[in-house]
Amino acid sequence: MQFKLFYLFLFMGFLFAKPFECVPNQHKIGYLAIKEQQVITQSHVAYVKFAIEHFKEKKVDFVLLELDTPGGEVMAAQQISHLLKQLDTDKIPVVCVIDNWAISAGAMLALSCRTILASKDTSFGAAEPVHISENEMKSAPEKVRSALRAEFANTAGFFGRSKEIAQAMVDKDLILVKRKGAFCLLDTEKSIKRSDLMISPKDKLLTLDAELCKEFGIIDGYVESGSLKDFKLLQTEDFAGFKDAEVIAYKDWKIGFFSFLLNPVIASLLTTVLIFLGYLELYSGKGLFGLAAFFILALIVLSHFAVQAMPYLEIAILSLGLVFLFIEVFITPGFGVLGSLGLVLTLFALMTMQIPEFNLSMPVLSFSVAFDQLVWRFGAFLASCVLGLIIAWQVTRYFLQKAPFFKKMILQTTLEKPQSLSSALLGEVGLTLSPLRCSGKIEFKGKVFDALCTSGFIEKSKKVKIVGVRGQTLIVESM
């Protein structure tokens, strides 16, 4: 009886049960934003790179890129362009939505997307590479402009857009006309025919409004300004089938924080602070400023390593430089070959960290622009070091010596005038006023002198014997 009831209920279950319905998977859309007229920097490379990896894990259907930028660093834009095109190759298309500006490097990013939509007030183009010097902008050398022309042409051609229009946006020496329904680039005005329709004359960079972009096939359609606010764009007919899609906006505070540190201005500021703290550590010898300097150095290294923008070669150079400095200061005090080499290697590694990595897929553009970046970043790094030293010298001279907290840490006594040093001091005994980690201060007969120990490490308040005179510095050894 029990078995009969079981089969009866089983039969009734199949009889009255609703047919199984396959619930389709919810669509997912990735969202990237370089908006509010942000300048494109290396920090955006880190943001886009990690966002794309996150979108691939979430298996998004496509990616929305909201763009409103006046441009920025060429190498940063090139790296982002490569990432966007690679994402399209991986079967995840990118839809660029321009809300006002896609100028200079921003135009390169827009051209790197399969679909481009733009608001009616869009400005697109004006991508000539420039140098900023002596408060004025100058056109980049021809080798840079030539390489960037090729990059723009290849990027435009990747999605079937006009290569001629893209090149005219980069070089104002080119003349763009429409001849027999096709775009044509001319080098001289003599080549212009009466039947040609002038698009961009000589000495004028090509900048298009939304209407001309649509007419020339650069963009695929219009959108209302601010249409991505609350993602109202997804409710339009152009995105039918994606009205209820899940929008995934990549956010990671760690990448955001380290990307902030990668900003050239912030990186230069950190370098200034690092030099400032290093100077104070040498001045006081207490270790507090050295610990703070090590923390700043760790931030600089981690900010580059966390976003994978620092090659292992730079890590090796930095590590080797720090090891040499450690040996020179703590194991074999002095400041000879190892100390000098360690300082040079450390400063070199810190400088090269601030230079964007190369993209070998475009060696001409990468190395041409990289050289300019190297010169500019080297100047910024050198200026940061000099500024740090000047600030540290001024602070120790006018502030720290009067601050109660630092009176026990910073030497207060005035140094003896240089002309009083002579070989008559040999064999005399002095007292260390600061730790001698190869160098420091000693007191002799109520007067203060710069001193250099011959070997080892000498603590504060220890007796030392004067064994030599080197210029204005006393050479001492422990007793």
mmCIF file of N, CA and C in Angstrom, residues 144-192:
data_model
loop_
_atom_site.group_PDB
_atom_site.id
_atom_site.type_symbol
_atom_site.label_atom_id
_atom_site.label_comp_id
_atom_site.label_asym_id
_atom_site.label_seq_id
_atom_site.Cartn_x
_atom_site.Cartn_y
_atom_site.Cartn_z
ATOM 1 N N VAL A 144 58.901 61.852 -33.549
ATOM 2 C CA VAL A 144 57.814 61.526 -32.633
ATOM 3 C C VAL A 144 56.467 61.672 -33.335
ATOM 4 N N ARG A 145 56.309 62.766 -34.087
ATOM 5 C CA ARG A 145 55.044 62.982 -34.805
ATOM 6 C C ARG A 145 54.821 61.899 -35.850
ATOM 7 N N SER A 146 55.880 61.495 -36.529
ATOM 8 C CA SER A 146 55.761 60.449 -37.537
ATOM 9 C C SER A 146 55.320 59.130 -36.911
ATOM 10 N N ALA A 147 55.943 58.785 -35.795
ATOM 11 C CA ALA A 147 55.582 57.541 -35.117
ATOM 12 C C ALA A 147 54.160 57.597 -34.594
ATOM 13 N N LEU A 148 53.742 58.765 -34.077
ATOM 14 C CA LEU A 148 52.385 58.880 -33.555
ATOM 15 C C LEU A 148 51.357 58.868 -34.673
ATOM 16 N N ARG A 149 51.705 59.418 -35.839
ATOM 17 C CA ARG A 149 50.818 59.319 -37.013
ATOM 18 C C ARG A 149 50.551 57.865 -37.358
ATOM 19 N N ALA A 150 51.621 57.082 -37.383
ATOM 20 C CA ALA A 150 51.480 55.663 -37.700
ATOM 21 C C ALA A 150 50.634 54.948 -36.651
ATOM 22 N N GLU A 151 50.823 55.309 -35.385
ATOM 23 C CA GLU A 151 50.040 54.686 -34.320
ATOM 24 C C GLU A 151 48.559 55.024 -34.457
ATOM 25 N N PHE A 152 48.239 56.278 -34.732
ATOM 26 C CA PHE A 152 46.843 56.674 -34.912
ATOM 27 C C PHE A 152 46.236 55.990 -36.135
ATOM 28 N N ALA A 153 47.007 55.923 -37.222
ATOM 29 C CA ALA A 153 46.497 55.283 -38.439
ATOM 30 C C ALA A 153 46.207 53.806 -38.200
ATOM 31 N N ASN A 154 47.111 53.111 -37.528
ATOM 32 C CA ASN A 154 46.903 51.690 -37.247
ATOM 33 C C ASN A 154 45.721 51.468 -36.324
ATOM 34 N N THR A 155 45.574 52.343 -35.335
ATOM 35 C CA THR A 155 44.470 52.201 -34.392
ATOM 36 C C THR A 155 43.135 52.444 -35.082
ATOM 37 N N ALA A 156 43.066 53.476 -35.927
ATOM 38 C CA ALA A 156 41.829 53.754 -36.662
ATOM 39 C C ALA A 156 41.511 52.616 -37.622
ATOM 40 N N GLY A 157 42.534 52.142 -38.330
ATOM 41 C CA GLY A 157 42.313 51.048 -39.269
ATOM 42 C C GLY A 157 41.931 49.737 -38.617
ATOM 43 N N PHE A 158 42.269 49.570 -37.352
ATOM 44 C CA PHE A 158 41.949 48.330 -36.620
ATOM 45 C C PHE A 158 40.446 48.073 -36.610
ATOM 46 N N PHE A 159 39.654 49.181 -36.589
ATOM 47 C CA PHE A 159 38.201 49.036 -36.573
ATOM 48 C C PHE A 159 37.562 49.620 -37.834
ATOM 49 N N GLY A 160 38.352 49.757 -38.896
ATOM 50 C CA GLY A 160 37.798 50.163 -40.178
ATOM 51 C C GLY A 160 37.486 51.642 -40.304
ATOM 52 N N ARG A 161 38.091 52.488 -39.483
ATOM 53 C CA ARG A 161 37.868 53.927 -39.598
ATOM 54 C C ARG A 161 38.943 54.538 -40.489
ATOM 55 N N SER A 162 38.737 55.765 -40.894
ATOM 56 C CA SER A 162 39.630 56.423 -41.841
ATOM 57 C C SER A 162 41.011 56.670 -41.237
ATOM 58 N N LYS A 163 42.017 56.112 -41.864
ATOM 59 C CA LYS A 163 43.390 56.340 -41.427
ATOM 60 C C LYS A 163 43.829 57.773 -41.733
ATOM 61 N N GLU A 164 43.312 58.330 -42.828
ATOM 62 C CA GLU A 164 43.707 59.680 -43.221
ATOM 63 C C GLU A 164 43.217 60.711 -42.200
ATOM 64 N N ILE A 165 41.991 60.544 -41.739
ATOM 65 C CA ILE A 165 41.455 61.468 -40.739
ATOM 66 C C ILE A 165 42.268 61.379 -39.452
ATOM 67 N N ALA A 166 42.600 60.168 -39.059
ATOM 68 C CA ALA A 166 43.372 59.965 -37.828
ATOM 69 C C ALA A 166 44.730 60.641 -37.916
ATOM 70 N N GLN A 167 45.400 60.524 -39.065
ATOM 71 C CA GLN A 167 46.716 61.141 -39.214
ATOM 72 C C GLN A 167 46.637 62.671 -39.241
ATOM 73 N N ALA A 168 45.570 63.216 -39.827
ATOM 74 C CA ALA A 168 45.409 64.665 -39.869
ATOM 75 C C ALA A 168 45.185 65.254 -38.473
ATOM 76 N N MET A 169 44.723 64.437 -37.548
ATOM 77 C CA MET A 169 44.549 64.899 -36.170
ATOM 78 C C MET A 169 45.892 65.067 -35.456
ATOM 79 N N VAL A 170 46.918 64.383 -35.958
ATOM 80 C CA VAL A 170 48.225 64.374 -35.297
ATOM 81 C C VAL A 170 49.171 65.422 -35.863
ATOM 82 N N ASP A 171 49.129 65.640 -37.171
ATOM 83 C CA ASP A 171 50.142 66.476 -37.839
ATOM 84 C C ASP A 171 49.472 67.634 -38.565
ATOM 85 N N LYS A 172 49.770 68.864 -38.142
ATOM 86 C CA LYS A 172 49.168 70.045 -38.770
ATOM 87 C C LYS A 172 49.811 70.376 -40.112
ATOM 88 N N ASP A 173 50.909 69.710 -40.467
ATOM 89 C CA ASP A 173 51.548 69.940 -41.768
ATOM 90 C C ASP A 173 50.822 69.211 -42.892
ATOM 91 N N LEU A 174 49.916 68.302 -42.533
ATOM 92 C CA LEU A 174 49.181 67.549 -43.539
ATOM 93 C C LEU A 174 47.915 68.282 -43.949
ATOM 94 N N ILE A 175 47.567 68.162 -45.210
ATOM 95 C CA ILE A 175 46.339 68.735 -45.745
ATOM 96 C C ILE A 175 45.376 67.584 -46.028
ATOM 97 N N LEU A 176 44.186 67.667 -45.488
ATOM 98 C CA LEU A 176 43.198 66.607 -45.685
ATOM 99 C C LEU A 176 42.073 67.128 -46.578
ATOM 100 N N VAL A 177 41.847 66.424 -47.681
ATOM 101 C CA VAL A 177 40.765 66.783 -48.603
ATOM 102 C C VAL A 177 39.939 65.539 -48.911
ATOM 103 N N LYS A 178 38.750 65.784 -49.439
ATOM 104 C CA LYS A 178 37.913 64.681 -49.891
ATOM 105 C C LYS A 178 37.864 64.752 -51.410
ATOM 106 N N ARG A 179 38.368 63.717 -52.069
ATOM 107 C CA ARG A 179 38.505 63.689 -53.521
ATOM 108 C C ARG A 179 37.788 62.460 -54.071
ATOM 109 N N LYS A 180 36.771 62.713 -54.874
ATOM 110 C CA LYS A 180 35.985 61.646 -55.485
ATOM 111 C C LYS A 180 35.429 60.677 -54.437
ATOM 112 N N GLY A 181 34.961 61.252 -53.323
ATOM 113 C CA GLY A 181 34.325 60.444 -52.289
ATOM 114 C C GLY A 181 35.268 59.766 -51.321
ATOM 115 N N ALA A 182 36.574 59.956 -51.507
ATOM 116 C CA ALA A 182 37.564 59.324 -50.620
ATOM 117 C C ALA A 182 38.438 60.401 -49.979
ATOM 118 N N PHE A 183 38.881 60.125 -48.769
ATOM 119 C CA PHE A 183 39.764 61.061 -48.073
ATOM 120 C C PHE A 183 41.186 60.922 -48.614
ATOM 121 N N CYS A 184 41.857 62.077 -48.729
ATOM 122 C CA CYS A 184 43.194 62.069 -49.322
ATOM 123 C C CYS A 184 44.087 63.040 -48.556
ATOM 124 N N LEU A 185 45.305 62.617 -48.248
ATOM 125 C CA LEU A 185 46.277 63.455 -47.550
ATOM 126 C C LEU A 185 47.239 64.060 -48.564
ATOM 127 N N LEU A 186 47.500 65.364 -48.431
ATOM 128 C CA LEU A 186 48.410 66.075 -49.329
ATOM 129 C C LEU A 186 49.502 66.747 -48.510
ATOM 130 N N ASP A 187 50.680 66.860 -49.123
ATOM 131 C CA ASP A 187 51.810 67.499 -48.441
ATOM 132 C C ASP A 187 51.905 68.981 -48.738
ATOM 133 N N THR A 188 51.507 69.397 -49.920
ATOM 134 C CA THR A 188 51.622 70.798 -50.314
ATOM 135 C C THR A 188 50.285 71.294 -50.858
ATOM 136 N N GLU A 189 50.097 72.593 -50.804
ATOM 137 C CA GLU A 189 48.865 73.196 -51.304
ATOM 138 C C GLU A 189 48.783 73.133 -52.842
ATOM 139 N N LYS A 190 49.935 72.971 -53.490
ATOM 140 C CA LYS A 190 49.943 72.863 -54.948
ATOM 141 C C LYS A 190 49.240 71.598 -55.432
ATOM 142 N N SER A 191 49.134 70.602 -54.546
ATOM 143 C CA SER A 191 48.515 69.339 -54.947
ATOM 144 C C SER A 191 46.995 69.387 -54.870
ATOM 145 N N ILE A 192 46.437 70.484 -54.372
ATOM 146 C CA ILE A 192 44.984 70.596 -54.240
ATOM 147 C C ILE A 192 44.349 70.846 -55.605
#
